[in-house]
Short mmCIF file of C-alpha atoms in Angstrom, two decimals:
data_model
loop_
_atom_site.label_atom_id
_atom_site.label_comp_id
_atom_site.label_asym_id
_atom_site.label_seq_id
_atom_site.Cartn_x
_atom_site.Cartn_y
_atom_site.Cartn_z
CA UNK A 1 -25.04 -2.39 -6.76
CA UNK A 2 -23.00 -4.63 -3.96
CA UNK A 3 -22.04 -8.27 -4.65
CA UNK A 4 -24.33 -10.12 -2.53
CA UNK A 5 -23.20 -12.92 -0.27
CA UNK A 6 -24.38 -16.33 -1.64
CA UNK A 7 -23.14 -18.63 0.48
CA UNK A 8 -19.93 -19.50 2.28
CA UNK A 9 -18.50 -23.39 2.54
CA UNK A 10 -19.50 -23.77 5.98
CA UNK A 11 -23.39 -23.16 5.48
CA UNK A 12 -22.97 -25.20 2.00
CA UNK A 13 -22.24 -28.68 4.52
CA UNK A 14 -24.82 -27.41 6.81
CA UNK A 15 -22.51 -25.28 9.56
CA UNK A 16 -24.50 -22.36 10.63
CA UNK A 17 -23.28 -18.66 9.75
CA UNK A 18 -21.43 -17.29 12.95
CA UNK A 19 -23.40 -13.97 14.08
CA UNK A 20 -20.32 -11.95 14.53
CA UNK A 21 -17.54 -11.23 11.86
CA UNK A 22 -16.77 -14.56 10.17
CA UNK A 23 -13.56 -15.03 11.94
CA UNK A 24 -12.28 -17.92 9.08
CA UNK A 25 -12.08 -14.88 6.94
CA UNK A 26 -9.24 -13.42 8.62
CA UNK A 27 -6.45 -16.02 7.41
CA UNK A 28 -7.02 -15.77 3.69
CA UNK A 29 -7.19 -11.76 4.36
CA UNK A 30 -3.91 -11.70 6.13
CA UNK A 31 -2.14 -13.78 4.25
CA UNK A 32 -2.65 -12.60 0.88
CA UNK A 33 -2.68 -8.89 1.83
CA UNK A 34 1.19 -9.34 2.93
CA UNK A 35 2.10 -10.82 -0.51
CA UNK A 36 2.90 -7.48 -1.38
CA UNK A 37 4.97 -6.10 1.29
CA UNK A 38 6.85 -9.41 1.39
CA UNK A 39 7.99 -8.76 -2.01
CA UNK A 40 8.52 -5.49 -1.62
CA UNK A 41 11.17 -5.78 1.32
CA UNK A 42 12.87 -9.18 0.52
CA UNK A 43 14.15 -7.93 -3.17
CA UNK A 44 16.30 -5.20 -1.05
CA UNK A 45 19.22 -7.61 0.00
CA UNK A 46 18.47 -9.38 -3.54
CA UNK A 47 19.67 -6.57 -5.71
CA UNK A 48 23.35 -7.35 -5.39
CA UNK A 49 23.72 -11.19 -5.96
CA UNK A 50 21.10 -10.08 -9.01
CA UNK A 51 23.42 -7.60 -10.57
CA UNK A 52 26.23 -10.25 -10.41
CA UNK A 53 24.71 -12.75 -11.53
CA UNK A 54 23.50 -10.79 -14.72
CA UNK A 55 26.60 -8.59 -14.84
CA UNK A 56 23.52 -5.65 -14.59
CA UNK A 57 24.61 -2.22 -12.85
CA UNK A 58 22.32 -0.81 -10.14
CA UNK A 59 20.66 1.75 -12.61
CA UNK A 60 19.34 -1.72 -14.57
CA UNK A 61 18.20 -3.79 -11.16
CA UNK A 62 16.75 -0.94 -9.39
CA UNK A 63 13.81 -1.61 -12.07
CA UNK A 64 13.07 -4.47 -10.09
CA UNK A 65 11.71 -2.62 -7.48
CA UNK A 66 10.25 0.06 -10.21
CA UNK A 67 8.75 -2.28 -11.64
CA UNK A 68 6.38 -3.46 -8.81
CA UNK A 69 5.53 -0.14 -7.75
CA UNK A 70 4.30 0.70 -10.93
CA UNK A 71 2.27 -2.28 -11.30
CA UNK A 72 0.67 -2.08 -7.99
CA UNK A 73 0.24 1.54 -8.17
CA UNK A 74 -1.93 1.35 -11.52
CA UNK A 75 -3.02 -2.60 -10.14
CA UNK A 76 -4.50 -1.97 -7.19
CA UNK A 77 -7.37 0.34 -7.74
CA UNK A 78 -8.21 -1.19 -11.46
CA UNK A 79 -8.64 -4.75 -9.71
CA UNK A 80 -10.22 -3.13 -6.74
CA UNK A 81 -13.05 -2.00 -9.20
CA UNK A 82 -13.49 -5.55 -10.22
CA UNK A 83 -13.67 -6.55 -6.94
CA UNK A 84 -16.35 -3.94 -6.11
CA UNK A 85 -18.20 -5.36 -9.42
CA UNK A 86 -17.66 -9.33 -9.39
CA UNK A 87 -17.09 -9.88 -5.40
CA UNK A 88 -13.84 -10.74 -4.57
CA UNK A 89 -13.52 -14.26 -4.38
CA UNK A 90 -12.97 -14.92 -7.89
CA UNK A 91 -10.02 -11.35 -8.14
CA UNK A 92 -8.37 -12.96 -4.91
CA UNK A 93 -8.35 -16.30 -6.29
CA UNK A 94 -7.30 -15.20 -9.71
CA UNK A 95 -4.51 -12.73 -8.26
CA UNK A 96 -2.92 -15.18 -5.75
CA UNK A 97 -2.56 -17.28 -8.75
CA UNK A 98 -0.81 -14.83 -10.62
CA UNK A 99 1.74 -14.70 -7.63
CA UNK A 100 2.65 -18.32 -7.85
CA UNK A 101 3.09 -18.27 -11.60
CA UNK A 102 5.36 -15.00 -10.83
CA UNK A 103 7.38 -16.77 -8.64
CA UNK A 104 8.06 -19.37 -11.29
CA UNK A 105 9.12 -17.41 -13.63
CA UNK A 106 11.27 -15.34 -11.40
CA UNK A 107 13.12 -18.85 -10.27
CA UNK A 108 13.87 -19.74 -13.64
CA UNK A 109 14.29 -16.47 -15.63
CA UNK A 110 17.17 -16.57 -18.21
CA UNK A 111 17.94 -12.51 -18.14
CA UNK A 112 16.97 -9.59 -16.50
CA UNK A 113 14.81 -8.60 -18.95
CA UNK A 114 12.40 -11.72 -17.68
CA UNK A 115 12.91 -10.80 -13.84
CA UNK A 116 11.48 -8.01 -14.22
CA UNK A 117 8.48 -8.84 -15.97
CA UNK A 118 8.45 -11.54 -13.62
CA UNK A 119 8.14 -8.68 -11.13
CA UNK A 120 5.57 -6.77 -13.26
CA UNK A 121 3.40 -10.11 -13.32
CA UNK A 122 3.68 -10.09 -9.24
CA UNK A 123 2.67 -6.19 -8.83
CA UNK A 124 -0.59 -7.25 -10.49
CA UNK A 125 -1.56 -10.68 -8.54
CA UNK A 126 -0.43 -9.06 -5.17
CA UNK A 127 -2.93 -5.76 -5.96
CA UNK A 128 -5.93 -8.25 -5.56
CA UNK A 129 -6.02 -9.01 -2.01
CA UNK A 130 -6.18 -6.07 -0.25
CA UNK A 131 -9.01 -4.67 -1.79
CA UNK A 132 -10.72 -8.38 -1.22
CA UNK A 133 -10.19 -7.60 2.18
CA UNK A 134 -11.54 -4.57 2.79
CA UNK A 135 -14.44 -5.55 0.37
CA UNK A 136 -14.77 -8.61 2.85
CA UNK A 137 -15.04 -6.60 5.78
CA UNK A 138 -17.84 -4.49 4.46
CA UNK A 139 -19.55 -7.22 3.17
CA UNK A 140 -19.45 -8.59 7.08
CA UNK A 141 -20.68 -5.83 8.60
CA UNK A 142 -23.79 -5.75 5.81
CA UNK A 143 -24.43 -9.55 6.68
CA UNK A 144 -24.13 -9.18 10.84
CA UNK A 145 -25.86 -5.59 11.09
CA UNK A 146 -22.71 -4.78 13.02
CA UNK A 147 -20.08 -2.49 11.89
CA UNK A 148 -17.07 -2.51 14.22
CA UNK A 149 -14.32 -3.34 11.91
CA UNK A 150 -11.69 -2.18 13.76
CA UNK A 151 -9.77 -4.81 14.79
CA UNK A 152 -9.91 -6.67 11.78
CA UNK A 153 -8.45 -3.63 9.97
CA UNK A 154 -5.76 -3.70 12.55
CA UNK A 155 -4.70 -7.16 11.55
CA UNK A 156 -4.20 -6.38 7.96
CA UNK A 157 -1.72 -3.31 9.04
CA UNK A 158 -0.05 -5.22 11.66
CA UNK A 159 0.64 -8.30 9.43
CA UNK A 160 1.93 -6.27 6.88
CA UNK A 161 4.00 -3.89 8.89
CA UNK A 162 5.32 -7.30 10.55
CA UNK A 163 6.46 -8.80 7.19
CA UNK A 164 8.07 -5.46 5.86
CA UNK A 165 9.99 -5.51 9.00
CA UNK A 166 11.45 -9.48 8.54
CA UNK A 167 11.35 -9.18 4.78
CA UNK A 168 15.29 -8.53 3.96
CA UNK A 169 16.27 -10.41 7.03
CA UNK A 170 13.91 -13.61 5.68
CA UNK A 171 15.33 -12.64 2.24
CA UNK A 172 19.09 -12.89 3.32
CA UNK A 173 17.94 -16.28 4.52
CA UNK A 174 16.43 -17.51 1.47
CA UNK A 175 19.79 -16.06 -0.46
CA UNK A 176 21.99 -17.77 2.02
CA UNK A 177 20.20 -21.44 1.42
CA UNK A 178 19.29 -21.32 -1.96
CA UNK A 179 20.55 -18.05 -3.65
CA UNK A 180 18.50 -15.25 -4.99
CA UNK A 181 16.30 -17.24 -7.13
CA UNK A 182 14.85 -18.53 -3.59
CA UNK A 183 13.12 -15.07 -3.11
CA UNK A 184 10.95 -15.52 -6.33
CA UNK A 185 10.28 -19.42 -5.23
CA UNK A 186 8.97 -18.71 -1.94
CA UNK A 187 5.74 -16.98 -3.94
CA UNK A 188 4.77 -20.68 -5.02
CA UNK A 189 3.77 -22.10 -1.24
CA UNK A 190 2.66 -18.76 -0.33
CA UNK A 191 0.48 -18.62 -3.10
CA UNK A 192 -0.69 -22.11 -2.99
CA UNK A 193 -1.52 -21.50 1.07
CA UNK A 194 -3.35 -18.80 -0.42
CA UNK A 195 -5.29 -20.60 -2.88
CA UNK A 196 -6.20 -23.26 -0.56
CA UNK A 197 -7.70 -20.87 2.03
CA UNK A 198 -9.31 -18.93 -0.49
CA UNK A 199 -11.21 -21.53 -2.01
CA UNK A 200 -12.21 -22.73 1.43
CA UNK A 201 -12.98 -19.65 2.96
CA UNK A 202 -14.05 -17.14 0.84
CA UNK A 203 -17.55 -16.42 0.24
CA UNK A 204 -18.93 -17.17 -3.56
CA UNK A 205 -21.22 -13.79 -4.55
CA UNK A 206 -24.20 -13.20 -7.01
CA UNK A 207 -23.47 -10.79 -9.57
CA UNK A 208 -24.91 -9.16 -12.65
CA UNK A 209 -22.87 -9.41 -15.49
CA UNK A 210 -21.69 -5.92 -16.18
CA UNK A 211 -19.84 -3.20 -18.74
CA UNK A 212 -16.42 -2.99 -17.39
CA UNK A 213 -14.83 0.82 -18.45
CA UNK A 214 -11.47 -0.42 -20.40
CA UNK A 215 -11.09 3.01 -21.93
CA UNK A 216 -11.39 4.47 -18.69
CA UNK A 217 -8.83 1.94 -16.97
CA UNK A 218 -6.41 2.49 -19.79
CA UNK A 219 -6.04 6.25 -19.45
CA UNK A 220 -5.99 5.97 -15.61
CA UNK A 221 -3.05 3.45 -16.41
CA UNK A 222 -1.23 6.06 -18.91
CA UNK A 223 -1.90 8.70 -16.61
CA UNK A 224 -0.58 7.12 -13.74
CA UNK A 225 2.44 5.27 -15.28
CA UNK A 226 3.48 8.35 -17.33
CA UNK A 227 3.75 10.19 -14.06
CA UNK A 228 5.52 7.56 -11.98
CA UNK A 229 8.46 7.30 -14.87
CA UNK A 230 8.60 10.97 -14.19
CA UNK A 231 8.85 10.96 -10.47
CA UNK A 232 11.48 8.34 -10.75
CA UNK A 233 14.11 10.33 -12.67
CA UNK A 234 12.36 14.05 -12.84
CA UNK A 235 15.05 15.66 -15.52
CA UNK A 236 14.29 18.82 -17.87
CA UNK A 237 14.84 16.41 -21.06
CA UNK A 238 11.74 14.15 -19.72
CA UNK A 239 9.27 16.61 -19.96
CA UNK A 240 7.33 14.97 -22.31
CA UNK A 241 6.25 12.83 -19.60
CA UNK A 242 4.18 15.00 -17.25
CA UNK A 243 2.92 16.25 -20.76
CA UNK A 244 1.42 12.88 -21.29
CA UNK A 245 0.19 12.18 -18.21
CA UNK A 246 -1.63 15.74 -18.22
CA UNK A 247 -2.80 14.70 -21.71
CA UNK A 248 -3.96 11.11 -20.27
CA UNK A 249 -5.71 12.92 -16.97
CA UNK A 250 -7.89 15.20 -19.45
CA UNK A 251 -9.28 12.41 -21.39
CA UNK A 252 -9.85 10.11 -18.00
CA UNK A 253 -11.71 13.23 -16.71
CA UNK A 254 -13.84 13.64 -20.01
CA UNK A 255 -14.03 9.74 -20.29
CA UNK A 256 -15.44 9.12 -16.72
CA UNK A 257 -17.84 12.47 -16.24
CA UNK A 258 -19.49 10.94 -19.35
CA UNK A 259 -20.02 6.84 -19.04
CA UNK A 260 -22.81 5.44 -16.73
CA UNK A 261 -20.99 3.34 -15.14
CA UNK A 262 -17.38 4.65 -15.02
CA UNK A 263 -14.17 2.88 -13.63
CA UNK A 264 -13.89 6.02 -11.37
CA UNK A 265 -16.92 7.78 -10.18
CA UNK A 266 -15.27 11.80 -10.11
CA UNK A 267 -18.59 13.07 -9.75
CA UNK A 268 -19.02 11.23 -6.22
CA UNK A 269 -15.16 11.26 -5.85
CA UNK A 270 -15.05 15.45 -6.33
CA UNK A 271 -17.99 15.67 -3.98
CA UNK A 272 -16.47 13.41 -1.32
CA UNK A 273 -13.64 16.18 0.13
CA UNK A 274 -13.47 14.09 3.57
CA UNK A 275 -12.07 11.24 1.36
CA UNK A 276 -9.78 13.59 -1.21
CA UNK A 277 -8.13 14.73 2.06
CA UNK A 278 -7.77 11.23 3.27
CA UNK A 279 -5.94 10.46 0.08
CA UNK A 280 -3.80 13.52 0.47
CA UNK A 281 -2.81 12.78 3.92
CA UNK A 282 -1.90 9.49 2.76
CA UNK A 283 0.34 10.65 0.07
CA UNK A 284 2.02 13.31 2.77
CA UNK A 285 2.32 10.71 5.48
CA UNK A 286 3.88 7.88 3.55
CA UNK A 287 6.28 10.45 1.53
CA UNK A 288 7.89 11.33 5.11
CA UNK A 289 7.90 7.60 6.13
CA UNK A 290 9.69 6.30 2.85
CA UNK A 291 11.80 9.72 2.83
CA UNK A 292 13.30 8.52 6.41
CA UNK A 293 13.53 4.73 5.48
CA UNK A 294 15.25 5.56 2.16
CA UNK A 295 17.63 8.62 3.26
CA UNK A 296 17.84 7.95 6.91
CA UNK A 297 19.43 4.36 6.25
CA UNK A 298 21.83 5.49 3.55
CA UNK A 299 23.01 8.19 5.47
CA UNK A 300 23.51 5.84 8.00
CA UNK A 301 25.85 3.49 5.97
CA UNK A 302 27.54 6.63 4.33
CA UNK A 303 28.04 9.83 6.52
CA UNK A 304 27.89 7.86 9.82
CA UNK A 305 30.11 5.36 8.32
CA UNK A 306 28.19 2.35 9.52
CA UNK A 307 28.02 -1.34 8.28
CA UNK A 308 25.08 -1.96 6.55
CA UNK A 309 24.52 -4.73 9.13
CA UNK A 310 25.01 -2.04 12.23
CA UNK A 311 22.39 0.38 10.32
CA UNK A 312 19.63 -2.20 9.98
CA UNK A 313 19.66 -2.83 13.54
CA UNK A 314 19.43 1.11 14.34
CA UNK A 315 16.42 0.65 12.43
CA UNK A 316 14.81 -2.00 14.46
CA UNK A 317 13.52 0.59 17.10
CA UNK A 318 11.45 2.49 14.51
CA UNK A 319 9.91 -1.04 13.26
CA UNK A 320 9.28 -2.08 17.20
CA UNK A 321 7.78 1.43 17.52
CA UNK A 322 5.29 1.13 14.73
CA UNK A 323 4.53 -2.85 15.49
CA UNK A 324 3.50 -1.90 18.94
CA UNK A 325 1.76 0.99 18.53
CA UNK A 326 -0.47 -0.54 15.97
CA UNK A 327 -1.19 -3.56 17.89
CA UNK A 328 -2.11 -1.43 21.21
CA UNK A 329 -4.09 1.37 19.19
CA UNK A 330 -5.29 -1.07 16.42
CA UNK A 331 -9.12 -1.92 18.24
CA UNK A 332 -9.36 1.81 18.63
CA UNK A 333 -10.43 3.85 15.45
CA UNK A 334 -9.78 7.42 16.97
CA UNK A 335 -9.10 8.61 13.66
CA UNK A 336 -8.34 12.25 14.30
CA UNK A 337 -6.52 11.23 17.60
CA UNK A 338 -4.10 9.14 15.47
CA UNK A 339 -3.75 12.11 12.83
CA UNK A 340 -2.77 14.40 15.36
CA UNK A 341 -0.31 12.48 17.44
CA UNK A 342 0.91 11.23 14.50
CA UNK A 343 1.61 14.41 12.52
CA UNK A 344 2.92 16.10 15.83
CA UNK A 345 5.49 13.25 16.11
CA UNK A 346 6.33 13.35 12.73
CA UNK A 347 7.32 17.45 12.98
CA UNK A 348 8.93 16.37 16.34
CA UNK A 349 10.83 13.35 14.28
CA UNK A 350 11.70 15.49 11.44
CA UNK A 351 12.95 18.63 13.82
CA UNK A 352 14.95 16.13 15.69
CA UNK A 353 17.00 14.72 12.62
CA UNK A 354 18.32 18.21 12.17
CA UNK A 355 20.08 17.96 15.14
CA UNK A 356 21.97 14.78 14.26
CA UNK A 357 25.42 14.48 12.99
CA UNK A 358 28.32 12.38 11.60
CA UNK A 359 29.56 12.19 15.53
CA UNK A 360 26.53 11.89 17.05
CA UNK A 361 25.98 9.38 19.84
CA UNK A 362 24.19 5.98 19.13
CA UNK A 363 21.49 6.94 21.70
CA UNK A 364 20.41 10.18 19.60
CA UNK A 365 20.50 8.12 16.45
CA UNK A 366 18.06 5.18 17.93
CA UNK A 367 15.58 7.73 19.23
CA UNK A 368 15.42 9.35 16.45
CA UNK A 369 14.30 6.36 14.66
CA UNK A 370 11.92 5.44 17.40
CA UNK A 371 10.43 8.51 17.53
CA UNK A 372 9.28 8.44 13.66
CA UNK A 373 8.41 4.77 14.21
CA UNK A 374 5.53 5.35 16.10
CA UNK A 375 3.59 7.73 13.74
CA UNK A 376 4.48 5.06 10.98
CA UNK A 377 1.83 2.80 13.35
CA UNK A 378 -0.66 5.57 13.92
CA UNK A 379 -0.69 7.04 10.56
CA UNK A 380 -1.54 4.17 8.24
CA UNK A 381 -4.41 2.72 10.91
CA UNK A 382 -5.86 6.31 10.62
CA UNK A 383 -6.58 6.65 6.55
CA UNK A 384 -7.18 3.14 6.57
CA UNK A 385 -10.51 3.46 9.01
CA UNK A 386 -11.22 6.98 7.49
CA UNK A 387 -11.47 5.44 4.10
CA UNK A 388 -13.62 2.52 5.74
CA UNK A 389 -15.99 5.15 6.72
CA UNK A 390 -15.79 7.75 4.22
CA UNK A 391 -15.70 5.69 1.05
CA UNK A 392 -19.39 4.43 -0.51
CA UNK A 393 -19.66 0.81 -0.11
CA UNK A 394 -20.55 -0.22 -3.02
CA UNK A 395 -17.12 0.70 -4.59
CA UNK A 396 -14.79 0.31 -1.03
CA UNK A 397 -12.57 -2.03 -2.36
CA UNK A 398 -11.52 0.77 -5.69
CA UNK A 399 -11.54 3.18 -3.34
CA UNK A 400 -8.99 1.49 -1.07
CA UNK A 401 -6.92 0.27 -3.95
CA UNK A 402 -6.62 4.45 -4.85
CA UNK A 403 -5.05 4.57 -1.29
CA UNK A 404 -2.66 2.31 -1.54
CA UNK A 405 -1.44 4.06 -4.97
CA UNK A 406 -1.49 7.14 -3.47
CA UNK A 407 0.96 5.64 -0.87
CA UNK A 408 3.16 4.53 -3.99
CA UNK A 409 3.01 7.78 -5.15
CA UNK A 410 4.69 8.82 -1.56
CA UNK A 411 7.16 6.35 -1.88
CA UNK A 412 8.28 7.93 -5.47
CA UNK A 413 8.06 11.28 -4.36
CA UNK A 414 10.28 10.15 -1.36
CA UNK A 415 12.91 8.76 -4.04
CA UNK A 416 12.92 11.47 -6.13
CA UNK A 417 13.89 14.06 -2.70
CA UNK A 418 16.56 11.98 -1.90
CA UNK A 419 18.56 11.57 -5.18
CA UNK A 420 18.04 15.20 -5.34
CA UNK A 421 19.39 15.93 -1.94
CA UNK A 422 22.27 12.67 -2.26
CA UNK A 423 23.45 13.81 -5.58
CA UNK A 424 26.85 12.18 -4.80
CA UNK A 425 26.93 10.84 -1.82
CA UNK A 426 24.35 10.60 1.53
CA UNK A 427 26.18 13.60 3.66
CA UNK A 428 24.94 15.46 6.87
CA UNK A 429 23.90 18.40 5.05
CA UNK A 430 21.75 16.48 2.45
CA UNK A 431 20.17 14.40 5.53
CA UNK A 432 19.36 17.86 6.69
CA UNK A 433 17.93 18.99 3.53
CA UNK A 434 16.09 15.71 3.57
CA UNK A 435 14.58 16.74 7.05
CA UNK A 436 13.74 20.44 6.15
CA UNK A 437 11.66 18.45 3.28
CA UNK A 438 10.00 15.98 5.25
CA UNK A 439 9.24 18.62 8.33
CA UNK A 440 7.34 20.66 5.57
CA UNK A 441 5.52 17.76 4.31
CA UNK A 442 4.28 16.94 8.08
CA UNK A 443 3.68 20.42 8.88
CA UNK A 444 0.91 20.34 6.21
CA UNK A 445 -0.49 16.89 7.36
CA UNK A 446 -0.88 18.64 10.77
CA UNK A 447 -2.42 21.37 9.12
CA UNK A 448 -4.69 19.23 6.65
CA UNK A 449 -5.54 17.75 10.40
CA UNK A 450 -5.85 20.07 13.07
CA UNK A 451 -9.27 22.05 11.40
CA UNK A 452 -11.08 19.12 10.25
CA UNK A 453 -13.48 18.39 12.99
CA UNK A 454 -15.22 16.02 10.48
CA UNK A 455 -12.66 13.03 11.65
CA UNK A 456 -13.98 12.98 14.75
CA UNK A 457 -17.31 12.23 13.88
CA UNK A 458 -16.88 9.41 11.96
CA UNK A 459 -18.95 6.82 13.26
CA UNK A 460 -20.19 3.70 12.02
CA UNK A 461 -22.18 3.84 8.97
CA UNK A 462 -25.53 2.21 8.71
CA UNK A 463 -25.70 -1.75 7.08
CA UNK A 464 -28.32 -3.25 5.81
CA UNK A 465 -30.56 -5.65 7.40
CA UNK A 466 -28.70 -9.48 7.08
CA UNK A 467 -30.19 -10.65 3.80
CA UNK A 468 -31.14 -7.46 1.96
CA UNK A 469 -28.94 -5.66 -0.24
#
């Protein structure tokens, strides 16, 4: 059952509901959805001062990054399912309140362990806003009878990319002004803003009491955490982790196929080939994107001998290209075209990296980043729009959460590949190995898109008559 709109604050005080998409929703949707990327990116510049403060080596402070990935990868689909069942408002408000609590915990943390716990709490707290935004977009389409969300989804994508770009700079300013604890403290006013906007603008929903598939969620979490822990440090002596993940996956499948209201409806998902293909494309696209971000940045500093600040400046064309492309193409869905152009440019960009040497001119390094920035802007929009069309409307939030999970799996695969090709330092031979790895993934992305004519036929889905389920 899709949660039904009960009413908005504006209506309760006598104002008529808008005929089109309620633009009052965009601010809380966008602000809530950037909580995750701002916390993912700001921490990059805080790892060294945190390590100094607690006397912790990089092998320990890296858990500040990994803990957030683990929590969000599990939390997005789990909380997304709760959004589908109980509506976006209460999950949005609960999640953003957790972000504020995590910010306070991090700001007052007496040890690295407590700080890692704060990052886990942040991960779960930031997992509510994006599924809630997707659920709200679908609900507005049902209320108005108009199904044209491309512009709204583009706003979410551009907001996320913009914050990811400015996050490290913002983190640096905060650290300079108030030390590394300020990176956590900033979550308090952000959380407060989300709570105020959410309480004033998000619709209330009418829902019937339903059972929550807690065993299914627990098995899913065990399967994913064991797999991700192995991907973060794949070694032969950690063989038990993929075995545990496989066992949990088996139990999860058996459970979900038997219960009447499963956490993930495997019967429906297994028969939805287009959606499964979208998840695969998300994994492939983000593996290449994160591999370039991790691997190329390290090579610029060690293989090319640039300072950290100069390396950051050389990545600006990539970020600028992604933002411009997202802004210009966001209002047109054109899923197949975006996937084709994005995957072709990823192949071209990875091939271009094979020409890069330690003595390569700066213009070549800038061009490589710009070429790989364009698909970064196209592919995320394409998979997001494809999922909106392909997922069952009553499970749109949990499906959106799973999409983010596949992106995080791509990030972990990229991290593992970077460690494998840079065993001692980020040299040019390792960069070329990473380029071949990315080239293979990009070619597979193109191969899964080129013959799929169904992508060109994605059209607005039928919506219910306003006032009816």
